[in-house]
Amino acid sequence: QNKKTMVEFVSANPTGPLTVGRGRGGVMGDTLARAMAAAGFDVVREYYFNNAGRQIEMLGESLKIRYRQVLGETAILTED
């Protein structure tokens, strides 16, 4: 075969609870890529971290604020 192919798959949401349903994309993508490689395909895997969106932005902001607080700076973490 030696046909080059790309399999793209995504991670579970890093800000939510990890469940079997949320983890299936990674499992299915990796399984498909392994099966294709075993069949003779030249497989390239593209694994996307599901790290975009407001939740991740808020996580990053809260980490920066807490870090500044540890350094003794005045930084306020809002509830939102």
N, C-alpha and C. Protein backbone atom coordinates (compact mmCIF):
# COMPACT_ATOMS: atom_id res chain seq x y z
N GLN A 1 0.84 -1.20 0.00
CA GLN A 1 0.00 0.00 0.00
C GLN A 1 0.88 1.25 0.00
N ASN A 2 1.50 1.55 1.12
CA ASN A 2 2.35 2.73 1.30
C ASN A 2 1.69 4.05 0.92
N LYS A 3 0.38 4.10 0.92
CA LYS A 3 -0.31 5.37 0.67
C LYS A 3 -0.25 6.20 1.94
N LYS A 4 0.09 7.46 1.77
CA LYS A 4 0.17 8.36 2.92
C LYS A 4 -1.23 8.84 3.26
N THR A 5 -1.57 8.78 4.53
CA THR A 5 -2.88 9.24 4.99
C THR A 5 -2.72 9.91 6.35
N MET A 6 -3.63 10.82 6.66
CA MET A 6 -3.60 11.50 7.94
C MET A 6 -4.89 11.19 8.70
N VAL A 7 -4.73 10.86 9.97
CA VAL A 7 -5.88 10.64 10.85
C VAL A 7 -5.84 11.74 11.90
N GLU A 8 -6.90 12.54 11.93
CA GLU A 8 -7.01 13.62 12.91
C GLU A 8 -8.01 13.22 13.98
N PHE A 9 -7.65 13.46 15.23
CA PHE A 9 -8.58 13.20 16.32
C PHE A 9 -8.32 14.16 17.45
N VAL A 10 -9.27 14.25 18.37
CA VAL A 10 -9.26 15.28 19.39
C VAL A 10 -9.27 14.66 20.79
N SER A 11 -8.73 15.40 21.74
CA SER A 11 -8.70 14.95 23.13
C SER A 11 -10.04 15.20 23.81
N ALA A 12 -10.15 14.67 25.01
CA ALA A 12 -11.30 14.98 25.85
C ALA A 12 -11.18 16.42 26.34
N ASN A 13 -12.28 17.00 26.75
CA ASN A 13 -12.29 18.36 27.27
C ASN A 13 -11.48 18.41 28.56
N PRO A 14 -10.38 19.18 28.60
CA PRO A 14 -9.54 19.19 29.80
C PRO A 14 -10.15 19.93 30.98
N THR A 15 -11.23 20.67 30.78
CA THR A 15 -11.81 21.41 31.90
C THR A 15 -13.05 20.74 32.46
N GLY A 16 -13.48 19.65 31.88
CA GLY A 16 -14.67 18.95 32.36
C GLY A 16 -14.31 17.59 32.92
N PRO A 17 -15.30 16.90 33.47
CA PRO A 17 -15.03 15.57 34.00
C PRO A 17 -14.67 14.60 32.87
N LEU A 18 -13.72 13.72 33.14
CA LEU A 18 -13.31 12.74 32.14
C LEU A 18 -14.24 11.54 32.21
N THR A 19 -14.94 11.30 31.13
CA THR A 19 -15.85 10.16 31.05
C THR A 19 -15.46 9.31 29.85
N VAL A 20 -16.00 8.11 29.79
CA VAL A 20 -15.74 7.24 28.65
C VAL A 20 -16.20 7.90 27.36
N GLY A 21 -17.36 8.52 27.39
CA GLY A 21 -17.89 9.18 26.20
C GLY A 21 -17.00 10.29 25.69
N ARG A 22 -16.43 11.06 26.59
CA ARG A 22 -15.56 12.17 26.18
C ARG A 22 -14.19 11.70 25.74
N GLY A 23 -13.78 10.53 26.16
CA GLY A 23 -12.47 10.01 25.79
C GLY A 23 -12.48 9.17 24.53
N ARG A 24 -13.67 8.89 23.99
CA ARG A 24 -13.74 7.97 22.86
C ARG A 24 -13.09 8.49 21.59
N GLY A 25 -13.07 9.82 21.38
CA GLY A 25 -12.47 10.37 20.17
C GLY A 25 -11.00 10.01 20.04
N GLY A 26 -10.27 10.14 21.13
CA GLY A 26 -8.85 9.78 21.12
C GLY A 26 -8.64 8.30 20.92
N VAL A 27 -9.45 7.49 21.59
CA VAL A 27 -9.33 6.03 21.46
C VAL A 27 -9.65 5.60 20.04
N MET A 28 -10.74 6.11 19.49
CA MET A 28 -11.14 5.72 18.13
C MET A 28 -10.12 6.19 17.10
N GLY A 29 -9.63 7.41 17.24
CA GLY A 29 -8.65 7.92 16.29
C GLY A 29 -7.36 7.12 16.32
N ASP A 30 -6.87 6.82 17.51
CA ASP A 30 -5.63 6.06 17.62
C ASP A 30 -5.81 4.63 17.12
N THR A 31 -6.96 4.02 17.42
CA THR A 31 -7.23 2.66 16.95
C THR A 31 -7.29 2.61 15.43
N LEU A 32 -7.97 3.58 14.82
CA LEU A 32 -8.05 3.64 13.37
C LEU A 32 -6.66 3.81 12.75
N ALA A 33 -5.86 4.70 13.33
CA ALA A 33 -4.51 4.93 12.82
C ALA A 33 -3.65 3.67 12.92
N ARG A 34 -3.76 2.95 14.03
CA ARG A 34 -2.98 1.72 14.20
C ARG A 34 -3.42 0.64 13.21
N ALA A 35 -4.74 0.53 13.00
CA ALA A 35 -5.25 -0.47 12.05
C ALA A 35 -4.78 -0.15 10.63
N MET A 36 -4.82 1.12 10.27
CA MET A 36 -4.37 1.51 8.93
C MET A 36 -2.87 1.27 8.76
N ALA A 37 -2.09 1.55 9.80
CA ALA A 37 -0.65 1.30 9.74
C ALA A 37 -0.38 -0.20 9.59
N ALA A 38 -1.14 -1.03 10.31
CA ALA A 38 -0.98 -2.48 10.21
C ALA A 38 -1.34 -2.98 8.82
N ALA A 39 -2.24 -2.26 8.14
CA ALA A 39 -2.65 -2.63 6.78
C ALA A 39 -1.68 -2.11 5.73
N GLY A 40 -0.64 -1.39 6.16
CA GLY A 40 0.38 -0.95 5.23
C GLY A 40 0.35 0.51 4.85
N PHE A 41 -0.56 1.27 5.42
CA PHE A 41 -0.61 2.71 5.12
C PHE A 41 0.50 3.44 5.87
N ASP A 42 0.98 4.51 5.29
CA ASP A 42 1.93 5.41 5.94
C ASP A 42 1.08 6.46 6.68
N VAL A 43 0.86 6.24 7.96
CA VAL A 43 -0.11 7.04 8.72
C VAL A 43 0.58 8.18 9.47
N VAL A 44 0.01 9.36 9.33
CA VAL A 44 0.41 10.52 10.12
C VAL A 44 -0.74 10.82 11.06
N ARG A 45 -0.45 10.91 12.36
CA ARG A 45 -1.49 11.22 13.34
C ARG A 45 -1.44 12.70 13.69
N GLU A 46 -2.59 13.32 13.72
CA GLU A 46 -2.70 14.72 14.14
C GLU A 46 -3.65 14.75 15.33
N TYR A 47 -3.09 14.89 16.51
CA TYR A 47 -3.86 14.85 17.75
C TYR A 47 -4.07 16.27 18.23
N TYR A 48 -5.31 16.68 18.26
CA TYR A 48 -5.65 18.04 18.68
C TYR A 48 -6.06 18.05 20.15
N PHE A 49 -5.45 18.93 20.90
CA PHE A 49 -5.89 19.13 22.28
C PHE A 49 -7.09 20.06 22.26
N ASN A 50 -8.13 19.64 22.93
CA ASN A 50 -9.34 20.45 23.00
C ASN A 50 -9.11 21.52 24.05
N ASN A 51 -8.36 22.54 23.68
CA ASN A 51 -7.98 23.54 24.67
C ASN A 51 -8.34 24.95 24.25
N ALA A 52 -9.34 25.08 23.44
CA ALA A 52 -9.76 26.41 23.00
C ALA A 52 -11.07 26.77 23.68
N GLY A 53 -11.32 28.03 23.76
CA GLY A 53 -12.59 28.46 24.31
C GLY A 53 -12.46 29.24 25.60
N ARG A 54 -13.57 29.69 26.06
CA ARG A 54 -13.64 30.55 27.24
C ARG A 54 -13.14 29.87 28.51
N GLN A 55 -13.47 28.59 28.68
CA GLN A 55 -13.06 27.89 29.91
C GLN A 55 -11.53 27.86 30.05
N ILE A 56 -10.84 27.57 28.99
CA ILE A 56 -9.38 27.52 29.05
C ILE A 56 -8.81 28.92 29.25
N GLU A 57 -9.42 29.89 28.60
CA GLU A 57 -8.98 31.28 28.79
C GLU A 57 -9.10 31.68 30.26
N MET A 58 -10.23 31.34 30.88
CA MET A 58 -10.44 31.66 32.30
C MET A 58 -9.45 30.90 33.19
N LEU A 59 -9.16 29.65 32.85
CA LEU A 59 -8.19 28.88 33.62
C LEU A 59 -6.82 29.55 33.58
N GLY A 60 -6.40 29.96 32.39
CA GLY A 60 -5.12 30.65 32.25
C GLY A 60 -5.06 31.94 33.04
N GLU A 61 -6.14 32.72 32.98
CA GLU A 61 -6.19 33.98 33.73
C GLU A 61 -6.12 33.74 35.23
N SER A 62 -6.84 32.73 35.71
CA SER A 62 -6.83 32.45 37.16
C SER A 62 -5.45 31.98 37.61
N LEU A 63 -4.76 31.20 36.77
CA LEU A 63 -3.40 30.77 37.12
C LEU A 63 -2.44 31.95 37.21
N LYS A 64 -2.57 32.89 36.27
CA LYS A 64 -1.71 34.08 36.31
C LYS A 64 -1.96 34.89 37.57
N ILE A 65 -3.23 35.04 37.95
CA ILE A 65 -3.56 35.82 39.14
C ILE A 65 -3.03 35.13 40.39
N ARG A 66 -3.24 33.82 40.50
CA ARG A 66 -2.74 33.09 41.68
C ARG A 66 -1.21 33.15 41.75
N TYR A 67 -0.54 33.08 40.63
CA TYR A 67 0.92 33.18 40.60
C TYR A 67 1.37 34.54 41.12
N ARG A 68 0.71 35.58 40.67
CA ARG A 68 1.05 36.93 41.14
C ARG A 68 0.82 37.04 42.64
N GLN A 69 -0.27 36.41 43.15
CA GLN A 69 -0.54 36.44 44.58
C GLN A 69 0.56 35.73 45.36
N VAL A 70 1.04 34.61 44.84
CA VAL A 70 2.13 33.87 45.50
C VAL A 70 3.39 34.72 45.58
N LEU A 71 3.60 35.55 44.57
CA LEU A 71 4.76 36.44 44.56
C LEU A 71 4.58 37.66 45.45
N GLY A 72 3.41 37.77 46.09
CA GLY A 72 3.15 38.87 47.00
C GLY A 72 2.52 40.09 46.36
N GLU A 73 2.16 39.99 45.10
CA GLU A 73 1.52 41.11 44.42
C GLU A 73 0.03 41.13 44.74
N THR A 74 -0.57 42.29 44.60
CA THR A 74 -2.01 42.41 44.79
C THR A 74 -2.69 42.08 43.47
N ALA A 75 -3.44 41.01 43.47
CA ALA A 75 -4.18 40.58 42.28
C ALA A 75 -5.49 39.97 42.75
N ILE A 76 -6.58 40.38 42.15
CA ILE A 76 -7.90 39.93 42.58
C ILE A 76 -8.48 38.97 41.56
N LEU A 77 -8.93 37.83 42.07
CA LEU A 77 -9.58 36.82 41.24
C LEU A 77 -11.09 37.01 41.37
N THR A 78 -11.74 37.35 40.27
CA THR A 78 -13.19 37.55 40.30
C THR A 78 -13.91 36.21 40.21
N GLU A 79 -15.19 36.22 40.55
CA GLU A 79 -15.99 34.99 40.56
C GLU A 79 -16.32 34.46 39.17
N ASP A 80 -16.32 35.33 38.17
CA ASP A 80 -16.70 34.86 36.83
C ASP A 80 -15.52 34.24 36.14
